[in-house]
Short mmCIF file of C-alpha atoms and ligand atoms in Angstrom, two decimals:
data_model
loop_
_atom_site.label_atom_id
_atom_site.label_comp_id
_atom_site.label_asym_id
_atom_site.label_seq_id
_atom_site.Cartn_x
_atom_site.Cartn_y
_atom_site.Cartn_z
CA MET A 1 14.30 56.24 48.91
CA ASN A 2 10.79 55.27 47.80
CA ILE A 3 8.91 52.49 49.59
CA VAL A 4 5.45 51.33 47.95
CA VAL A 5 2.86 49.45 50.63
CA ILE A 6 0.14 47.82 48.72
CA GLY A 7 -2.23 45.69 49.61
CA ALA A 8 -1.70 41.89 48.24
CA GLN A 9 -5.51 40.59 48.86
CA TRP A 10 -8.86 42.25 48.76
CA GLY A 11 -8.15 45.32 51.22
CA ASP A 12 -8.32 45.24 54.49
CA GLU A 13 -5.09 43.33 55.01
CA GLY A 14 -3.87 45.66 58.07
CA LYS A 15 -1.70 48.54 55.64
CA GLY A 16 -2.85 51.31 57.77
CA LYS A 17 -0.91 48.97 60.69
CA ILE A 18 2.18 48.61 58.81
CA VAL A 19 2.25 52.09 57.11
CA ASP A 20 2.25 53.22 60.54
CA PHE A 21 4.80 51.09 61.91
CA LEU A 22 7.55 51.97 58.92
CA ALA A 23 6.32 55.89 58.80
CA GLU A 24 8.45 56.14 62.09
CA ASP A 25 11.41 56.60 59.61
CA ALA A 26 9.88 57.71 56.92
CA ASP A 27 10.10 61.88 56.22
CA LEU A 28 6.29 61.87 54.24
CA VAL A 29 3.92 59.64 53.90
CA VAL A 30 1.89 59.64 50.20
CA ARG A 31 -1.45 58.26 49.55
CA PHE A 32 -1.82 57.29 46.19
CA SER A 33 -5.42 55.68 45.23
CA GLY A 34 -8.71 55.48 46.97
CA GLY A 35 -10.66 57.90 49.10
CA ALA A 36 -13.09 57.43 51.63
CA ASN A 37 -14.09 54.10 50.91
CA ALA A 38 -10.86 52.96 52.66
CA GLY A 39 -10.23 52.06 56.03
CA HIS A 40 -7.19 51.96 58.27
CA THR A 41 -7.10 51.09 61.58
CA ILE A 42 -4.06 52.27 64.33
CA VAL A 43 -3.37 51.28 67.67
CA ASN A 44 -0.85 52.90 69.63
CA GLU A 45 -0.44 52.81 73.62
CA GLY A 46 -3.89 51.51 73.75
CA VAL A 47 -5.61 54.49 71.16
CA THR A 48 -7.12 53.47 68.22
CA TYR A 49 -7.18 55.72 64.96
CA LYS A 50 -9.30 54.79 62.29
CA LEU A 51 -8.71 56.46 59.42
CA HIS A 52 -10.29 56.49 56.05
CA LEU A 53 -8.10 59.33 53.68
CA ILE A 54 -5.72 60.52 56.29
CA PRO A 55 -2.44 58.26 55.08
CA SER A 56 -1.36 56.10 58.44
CA GLY A 57 1.39 58.85 59.07
CA ILE A 58 -0.37 61.11 60.58
CA VAL A 59 -0.49 60.13 63.76
CA TYR A 60 3.63 60.87 64.37
CA PRO A 61 3.55 64.25 65.56
CA ASP A 62 6.53 65.30 63.26
CA LYS A 63 5.65 63.89 60.01
CA LYS A 64 3.85 65.73 56.49
CA VAL A 65 1.37 63.42 54.80
CA VAL A 66 -0.01 64.15 51.14
CA LEU A 67 -3.20 62.92 50.02
CA GLY A 68 -1.65 62.03 46.29
CA SER A 69 -3.57 62.93 42.85
CA GLY A 70 -4.66 59.49 42.22
CA MET A 71 -7.11 60.01 45.49
CA VAL A 72 -11.07 60.78 44.83
CA ILE A 73 -11.74 62.96 47.76
CA ASP A 74 -15.18 63.77 49.47
CA PRO A 75 -14.62 67.09 50.99
CA GLU A 76 -17.49 66.92 53.86
CA ALA A 77 -15.58 63.16 55.47
CA LEU A 78 -12.23 64.65 55.15
CA PHE A 79 -12.81 67.69 57.40
CA LYS A 80 -15.26 65.25 59.65
CA GLU A 81 -12.22 63.57 60.08
CA LEU A 82 -9.62 65.84 60.86
CA GLN A 83 -11.68 67.14 62.99
CA ILE A 84 -12.38 63.42 65.03
CA ILE A 85 -8.51 62.98 64.94
CA GLU A 86 -7.74 66.45 66.02
CA ASP A 87 -10.32 65.35 69.03
CA GLN A 88 -8.29 62.58 69.98
CA GLY A 89 -4.97 64.91 70.16
CA ILE A 90 -3.40 65.13 66.58
CA ALA A 91 -2.34 68.69 65.84
CA TRP A 92 -2.78 68.26 61.83
CA GLN A 93 -2.12 71.65 60.94
CA GLN A 94 0.08 72.52 58.48
CA ARG A 95 0.86 68.80 58.14
CA VAL A 96 -1.93 67.61 55.42
CA LEU A 97 -1.25 68.51 52.06
CA ILE A 98 -3.09 67.34 49.27
CA SER A 99 -2.18 66.87 45.33
CA ASP A 100 -4.04 69.95 43.22
CA ARG A 101 -4.60 67.23 40.51
CA ALA A 102 -6.96 65.17 43.29
CA HIS A 103 -10.55 64.42 42.16
CA ILE A 104 -13.26 65.94 44.66
CA VAL A 105 -16.47 63.69 45.30
CA MET A 106 -19.56 65.71 44.90
CA PRO A 107 -22.72 64.87 46.82
CA GLU A 108 -24.76 63.46 44.36
CA TYR A 109 -21.77 61.00 43.38
CA LYS A 110 -22.22 59.34 46.49
CA LYS A 111 -26.39 59.25 45.91
CA ILE A 112 -25.91 57.84 42.40
CA ASP A 113 -23.06 55.54 43.56
CA LYS A 114 -25.88 53.83 45.75
CA GLU A 115 -28.33 54.03 42.48
CA MET A 116 -26.15 52.78 40.08
CA ASP A 117 -25.16 49.29 41.94
CA LYS A 118 -28.93 48.55 42.63
CA LYS A 119 -29.01 48.36 38.51
CA ARG A 120 -25.92 46.73 37.45
CA ARG A 121 -25.99 43.47 35.99
CA ASN A 122 -23.47 42.35 38.53
CA PRO A 123 -23.89 44.30 41.89
CA ILE A 124 -20.71 44.95 43.62
CA GLY A 125 -21.28 45.88 47.02
CA THR A 126 -20.04 49.36 46.89
CA THR A 127 -19.20 51.19 49.70
CA GLY A 128 -21.60 53.95 48.48
CA ARG A 129 -18.58 56.49 48.87
CA GLY A 130 -19.46 57.84 44.94
CA ILE A 131 -16.01 56.37 44.60
CA GLY A 132 -16.64 54.69 41.31
CA VAL A 133 -18.91 57.60 40.26
CA THR A 134 -15.77 59.90 40.77
CA TYR A 135 -13.66 57.96 38.66
CA SER A 136 -15.57 57.92 35.71
CA MET A 137 -16.06 61.48 35.52
CA LYS A 138 -12.47 61.76 35.74
CA ALA A 139 -12.08 58.85 32.74
CA ASN A 140 -14.75 61.20 31.45
CA ARG A 141 -13.04 64.86 31.48
CA ASP A 142 -15.69 65.87 33.28
CA GLY A 143 -14.40 65.72 36.99
CA ILE A 144 -13.64 68.64 39.54
CA ARG A 145 -10.34 68.82 40.80
CA ILE A 146 -8.98 70.42 43.83
CA GLY A 147 -6.78 72.67 41.96
CA ASP A 148 -10.05 73.55 40.02
CA ILE A 149 -12.17 75.24 42.62
CA SER A 150 -9.93 77.87 43.47
CA ASN A 151 -10.71 79.57 40.20
CA GLU A 152 -13.63 82.05 39.66
CA ALA A 153 -13.78 80.93 36.09
CA PHE A 154 -14.14 77.29 36.73
CA LEU A 155 -16.77 77.88 39.53
CA ASP A 156 -18.76 79.52 37.33
CA THR A 157 -19.04 76.44 35.49
CA LEU A 158 -20.66 74.79 38.23
CA ARG A 159 -24.07 74.53 39.09
CA GLN A 160 -25.33 76.74 41.97
CA ASP A 161 -25.69 73.81 44.35
CA GLU A 162 -22.58 72.15 43.92
CA LYS A 163 -20.76 76.03 44.73
CA GLN A 164 -23.12 75.98 47.38
CA PHE A 165 -21.33 72.57 48.74
CA LEU A 166 -18.20 73.53 47.88
CA ALA A 167 -18.09 76.72 49.14
CA PRO A 168 -17.14 76.27 52.78
CA TYR A 169 -13.72 74.10 51.89
CA ILE A 170 -12.65 76.10 48.98
CA GLU A 171 -9.69 78.22 51.40
CA LYS A 172 -9.08 75.02 53.69
CA LEU A 173 -8.72 73.24 50.32
CA ARG A 174 -6.74 75.59 48.82
CA ALA A 175 -3.88 76.42 51.65
CA MET A 176 -3.48 72.28 52.07
CA SER A 177 -2.61 72.09 48.08
CA VAL A 178 0.46 71.22 46.38
CA ASN A 179 1.71 70.95 43.02
CA ILE A 180 3.20 66.88 43.84
CA THR A 181 5.28 66.96 41.39
CA TYR A 182 7.57 69.04 43.10
CA LEU A 183 6.59 68.23 45.84
CA MET A 184 8.86 64.82 45.12
CA GLU A 185 11.31 67.01 43.99
CA LEU A 186 12.25 68.40 47.04
CA TYR A 187 11.92 64.92 48.53
CA LYS A 188 14.34 63.16 45.92
CA GLU A 189 17.38 62.10 48.63
CA LYS A 190 14.51 61.32 51.40
CA LYS A 191 12.35 58.03 52.79
CA VAL A 192 9.31 58.21 51.32
CA LEU A 193 6.18 55.57 52.02
CA PHE A 194 3.41 55.36 49.69
CA GLU A 195 0.46 54.05 50.64
CA GLY A 196 -1.94 52.26 48.39
CA ALA A 197 -5.48 51.67 49.23
CA GLN A 198 -7.73 48.43 49.35
CA GLY A 199 -5.68 45.63 47.91
CA ILE A 200 -4.75 44.53 44.23
CA LEU A 201 -7.45 41.95 43.77
CA LEU A 202 -9.96 45.39 44.19
CA ASP A 203 -7.37 46.96 41.52
CA LEU A 204 -8.92 48.43 38.09
CA ASP A 205 -6.69 46.57 36.38
CA VAL A 206 -5.73 43.59 37.82
CA GLY A 207 -8.48 43.01 40.42
CA THR A 208 -11.44 40.40 39.41
CA TYR A 209 -13.30 42.61 36.80
CA PRO A 210 -15.96 44.09 37.80
CA PHE A 211 -16.18 42.88 40.92
CA VAL A 212 -13.30 46.07 41.81
CA SER A 213 -13.30 49.32 43.08
CA SER A 214 -12.12 51.71 39.87
CA GLY A 215 -8.54 52.64 41.82
CA TYR A 216 -5.29 52.14 40.62
CA SER A 217 -4.48 49.58 44.14
CA ALA A 218 -1.72 48.24 42.39
CA SER A 219 2.19 49.47 43.09
CA ALA A 220 2.10 50.84 39.97
CA GLY A 221 -0.67 53.27 40.88
CA ALA A 222 2.39 54.80 42.90
CA ALA A 223 4.02 56.34 40.59
CA LEU A 224 0.57 58.17 38.62
CA GLY A 225 -0.67 58.88 42.20
CA GLY A 226 1.91 59.67 43.93
CA GLY A 227 3.69 61.94 41.86
CA ILE A 228 7.37 59.88 40.94
CA GLY A 229 7.79 57.94 37.80
CA PRO A 230 8.13 53.94 37.52
CA THR A 231 11.93 53.96 38.54
CA ASP A 232 11.38 56.07 41.40
CA ILE A 233 10.14 53.02 43.00
CA ASP A 234 12.82 51.31 45.39
CA LYS A 235 10.68 49.07 47.09
CA VAL A 236 7.62 47.15 47.24
CA PHE A 237 6.23 45.94 49.97
CA GLY A 238 2.74 43.48 49.20
CA VAL A 239 0.60 43.26 52.52
CA PHE A 240 -1.42 39.96 53.35
CA LYS A 241 -3.22 38.33 55.91
CA ALA A 242 -2.84 34.62 57.35
CA TYR A 243 -6.22 33.79 55.84
CA SER A 244 -7.66 35.57 53.29
CA THR A 245 -11.55 38.37 53.48
CA ARG A 246 -13.06 40.24 51.25
CA VAL A 247 -15.99 42.46 51.68
CA GLY A 248 -19.12 42.89 49.30
CA ASN A 249 -19.58 40.35 46.44
CA GLY A 250 -17.50 38.91 43.86
CA PRO A 251 -15.67 35.82 43.54
CA PHE A 252 -13.78 34.67 46.16
CA PRO A 253 -12.35 31.10 45.68
CA SER A 254 -10.73 30.01 48.85
CA GLU A 255 -13.60 31.32 51.13
CA PHE A 256 -15.02 29.06 53.79
CA LYS A 257 -18.01 26.58 53.32
CA THR A 258 -20.09 25.28 55.94
CA GLU A 259 -20.66 22.31 54.53
CA ARG A 260 -16.44 21.60 54.79
CA ASP A 261 -15.30 23.86 57.44
CA GLY A 262 -17.93 24.32 59.75
CA ASN A 263 -18.26 27.15 61.67
CA LEU A 264 -14.51 28.38 60.71
CA GLU A 265 -15.29 31.75 59.20
CA ASP A 266 -17.70 32.44 62.44
CA ILE A 267 -14.32 31.86 64.56
CA ILE A 268 -11.93 33.36 62.02
CA ARG A 269 -14.57 36.70 62.03
CA GLU A 270 -14.54 37.11 65.47
CA ILE A 271 -11.06 36.43 66.51
CA GLY A 272 -9.81 38.88 63.88
CA ARG A 273 -12.03 41.18 64.41
CA GLU A 274 -13.70 41.15 60.75
CA TYR A 275 -16.00 43.67 60.29
CA GLY A 276 -15.90 46.48 57.41
CA VAL A 277 -14.24 49.73 58.97
CA THR A 278 -15.87 52.32 56.67
CA THR A 279 -19.09 50.18 56.38
CA GLY A 280 -19.41 48.19 59.80
CA ARG A 281 -20.28 44.74 57.49
CA PRO A 282 -18.93 41.42 58.81
CA ARG A 283 -16.29 40.39 56.24
CA ARG A 284 -16.16 37.02 54.04
CA CYS A 285 -13.28 34.85 55.39
CA GLY A 286 -11.39 31.99 53.67
CA TYR A 287 -8.00 30.53 53.39
CA LEU A 288 -4.85 31.45 53.06
CA ASP A 289 -5.05 31.72 48.55
CA LEU A 290 -1.53 31.42 47.67
CA VAL A 291 -2.72 31.15 43.91
CA ALA A 292 -3.62 34.62 44.37
CA LEU A 293 -0.67 35.58 46.44
CA LYS A 294 1.67 34.98 43.55
CA TYR A 295 -0.06 36.20 41.32
CA ALA A 296 0.06 40.10 43.85
CA CYS A 297 3.41 39.41 43.93
CA LEU A 298 4.18 39.02 39.81
CA THR A 299 2.10 41.86 39.05
CA ASN A 300 3.29 43.88 41.36
CA SER A 301 6.97 43.46 41.40
CA ILE A 302 6.58 42.74 45.19
CA THR A 303 9.92 42.75 47.05
CA SER A 304 8.89 41.60 50.47
CA LEU A 305 5.65 40.33 51.82
CA VAL A 306 4.46 41.59 54.74
CA MET A 307 1.79 38.76 56.46
CA THR A 308 -0.26 40.35 59.27
CA HIS A 309 -2.85 38.70 61.63
CA ILE A 310 -1.25 35.39 62.16
CA ASP A 311 -1.59 35.57 65.40
CA VAL A 312 -5.39 34.79 64.98
CA TYR A 313 -4.49 31.39 64.03
CA ASP A 314 -3.14 30.61 67.44
CA GLU A 315 -5.72 28.85 69.14
CA MET A 316 -5.53 26.27 65.35
CA ASP A 317 -5.11 22.38 66.03
CA GLU A 318 -4.43 22.95 61.85
CA ILE A 319 -4.33 25.00 59.97
CA SER A 320 -5.50 24.66 55.50
CA VAL A 321 -3.87 26.76 52.36
CA CYS A 322 -5.17 27.11 49.09
CA VAL A 323 -1.95 25.69 46.83
CA ALA A 324 -4.42 25.49 43.71
CA TYR A 325 -7.64 25.95 42.08
CA ASP A 326 -9.48 22.84 40.43
CA ILE A 327 -11.55 24.20 37.47
CA ASN A 328 -14.27 21.89 36.32
CA GLY A 329 -11.80 19.17 37.51
CA LYS A 330 -8.45 20.41 35.64
CA GLU A 331 -5.77 21.29 38.63
CA THR A 332 -4.13 25.30 37.74
CA ILE A 333 -1.67 27.22 39.37
CA GLU A 334 -2.77 30.48 37.50
CA PHE A 335 -5.14 33.29 38.79
CA PRO A 336 -8.05 33.00 35.99
CA SER A 337 -8.66 36.50 34.92
CA THR A 338 -12.81 36.02 34.79
CA THR A 339 -15.23 35.62 36.94
CA TYR A 340 -17.05 32.79 35.12
CA GLU A 341 -13.79 30.98 36.05
CA LEU A 342 -13.16 32.23 39.66
CA ASP A 343 -16.57 31.45 40.36
CA ARG A 344 -15.88 27.44 39.86
CA ALA A 345 -12.78 27.74 41.27
CA LYS A 346 -12.63 25.09 44.23
CA PRO A 347 -9.35 25.57 46.29
CA VAL A 348 -6.96 22.42 46.65
CA LEU A 349 -5.76 22.97 49.89
CA LYS A 350 -2.68 21.63 51.93
CA ARG A 351 -2.52 21.36 55.78
CA PHE A 352 -0.20 22.56 58.21
CA LYS A 353 0.22 21.64 62.23
CA GLY A 354 -0.70 24.82 64.19
CA TRP A 355 1.46 26.06 66.73
CA LYS A 356 -0.75 26.68 69.50
CA THR A 357 1.46 29.61 71.13
CA VAL A 358 0.07 32.93 72.11
CA LEU A 359 2.58 34.73 69.28
CA SER A 360 1.88 38.53 70.05
CA SER A 361 4.61 38.37 72.89
CA ILE A 362 7.49 37.05 70.81
CA LYS A 363 9.61 39.65 69.64
CA ASP A 364 11.76 38.37 67.19
CA TYR A 365 11.35 35.51 64.47
CA ASP A 366 13.98 33.17 65.30
CA ALA A 367 11.86 32.79 68.54
CA LEU A 368 8.32 31.91 66.97
CA PRO A 369 7.00 27.93 66.99
CA GLU A 370 8.27 25.42 64.37
CA PRO A 371 5.42 24.73 62.79
CA ALA A 372 4.57 29.14 62.56
CA LYS A 373 7.95 28.77 60.58
CA ASN A 374 7.11 26.11 58.70
CA TYR A 375 4.34 28.06 57.58
CA ILE A 376 5.77 31.33 56.67
CA GLU A 377 9.02 29.64 54.60
CA PHE A 378 5.71 27.62 52.89
CA ILE A 379 4.86 30.73 51.92
CA GLU A 380 7.95 31.89 50.72
CA ASP A 381 8.77 29.22 48.85
CA TYR A 382 5.72 29.11 46.66
CA THR A 383 5.46 33.19 45.63
CA GLY A 384 9.36 33.28 45.76
CA THR A 385 9.15 36.17 47.82
CA PRO A 386 10.92 36.56 51.22
CA VAL A 387 8.12 37.65 53.93
CA GLY A 388 10.60 40.28 55.62
CA ILE A 389 7.96 41.95 58.18
CA VAL A 390 5.36 39.59 60.31
CA SER A 391 2.82 41.07 62.08
CA VAL A 392 1.53 39.34 65.53
CA GLY A 393 -0.82 42.20 67.33
CA TYR A 394 -2.69 45.35 66.18
CA GLU A 395 -0.01 47.54 68.18
CA ARG A 396 2.34 48.69 66.84
CA LYS A 397 5.35 47.27 68.45
CA GLU A 398 3.63 44.14 67.73
CA THR A 399 6.09 43.75 64.77
CA MET A 400 9.07 41.74 63.82
CA MET A 401 11.19 42.48 61.03
CA ARG A 402 13.31 40.60 59.51
CA ILE A 403 15.39 43.17 56.43
CA PRO A 404 16.72 46.17 56.87
CA LEU A 405 14.26 48.66 55.82
CA TRP A 406 15.67 51.63 54.33
CA LYS A 407 18.53 50.14 52.71
CA LYS A 408 18.65 49.70 48.48
P1 IMP B 501 -16.34 50.99 46.05
O1 IMP B 501 -14.22 51.06 46.08
O2 IMP B 501 -16.60 51.55 46.85
O3 IMP B 501 -16.97 51.24 44.34
O4 IMP B 501 -16.96 49.41 46.18
C1 IMP B 501 -16.05 48.54 45.03
C2 IMP B 501 -15.73 47.09 45.77
O5 IMP B 501 -14.33 47.40 46.41
C3 IMP B 501 -17.05 46.61 46.83
O6 IMP B 501 -17.03 45.13 46.65
C4 IMP B 501 -16.26 47.02 47.93
O7 IMP B 501 -16.64 46.35 49.40
C5 IMP B 501 -14.65 46.71 48.05
N1 IMP B 501 -13.60 47.79 48.89
C6 IMP B 501 -13.74 49.21 48.64
N2 IMP B 501 -12.84 49.34 49.50
C7 IMP B 501 -12.70 48.16 50.26
C8 IMP B 501 -11.70 48.77 51.25
O8 IMP B 501 -11.05 49.87 51.68
N3 IMP B 501 -11.22 47.30 51.71
C9 IMP B 501 -12.33 46.19 51.35
N4 IMP B 501 -13.32 46.30 50.14
C10 IMP B 501 -12.73 47.58 50.08
#
């Protein structure tokens, strides 16, 4: 059985924690997109793990994880990350596999990424990890793949500095590389989790283009980047926060505004620890945007939503949520496709009573205070999608399941 976990907003929804939670019963975890631009935080028994390239299942001692074909991999960042988790007591050898079709991020791509962003008509505020440049090289059919570098004839086509950079990694990467199609065939009857990166609003096709990343964050990306076909996907879990955040530039209709919302952004940023795991940048914060969330459900066949960070609202008297956009005086519940419209969209807000209760110790959905349940059930009605999992804290155990997981 194949379950895909994606971010349903602009990334940083808590996918790492959710994949870690779900991985307990999985046989394999496959990451299908992105690169070291991602930052997945996992907290277990008080220990914090910060992952950028390695799928979240690595924290379990018996799980194998795969870096899929849709990923772009910086070898330097990969082995640095493996060293850090090894120092934290994780034995990763023989447990980390890499698709031989995944592309390699070369050092100059990172430089070009930063320079290009400054020169863009609309600078995106990229993470500077060479992501867009590597995907461009891929689309331009001039990229360097994991499987290519074991081939002497291919290496001969590279420049001296490129060969020098790759030399220390060739053997190590060869030992980890796998033809993912046939690996997935072996796991056909097993439980496989596909972990997305970023969020669907940063997806190259369905996101807020051009303010997007260059990989496929949408669930469809699991099919190409994870070594399976589209009808092999059984369930899609869309992870979203009880509010919204965005890192970098680009439209954000429900963003908090001081004139309207006072210092709500500072409050949410501090309680929710909304600083980038990869770049340390403060995240922009805003109301939960249900127009965008419903769009995420429609474009990704989300079978179940997963709500995180609801506990960040524990102290609030009142909570608002965006239920429509006002664009030039016209109300709409459709998510527009252009920056022009999104930049003009003002959120139409609906207010909910706060619950004024600490949620992190609650283990069971039925035991949640009524106002919290009202908030969740309104989201379900609006999006037409059940909220199957609710996370009330950073720890693995602070998670409530409302649906059977590995059942078709
Ligand atoms: P890039 O992926 O480095 O090219 O950056 C493109 C845009 O995506 C920028 O606005 C980044 O801030 C954003 N971005 C990339 N990865 C993440 C992520 O994992 N979480 C949140 N934003 C991200």
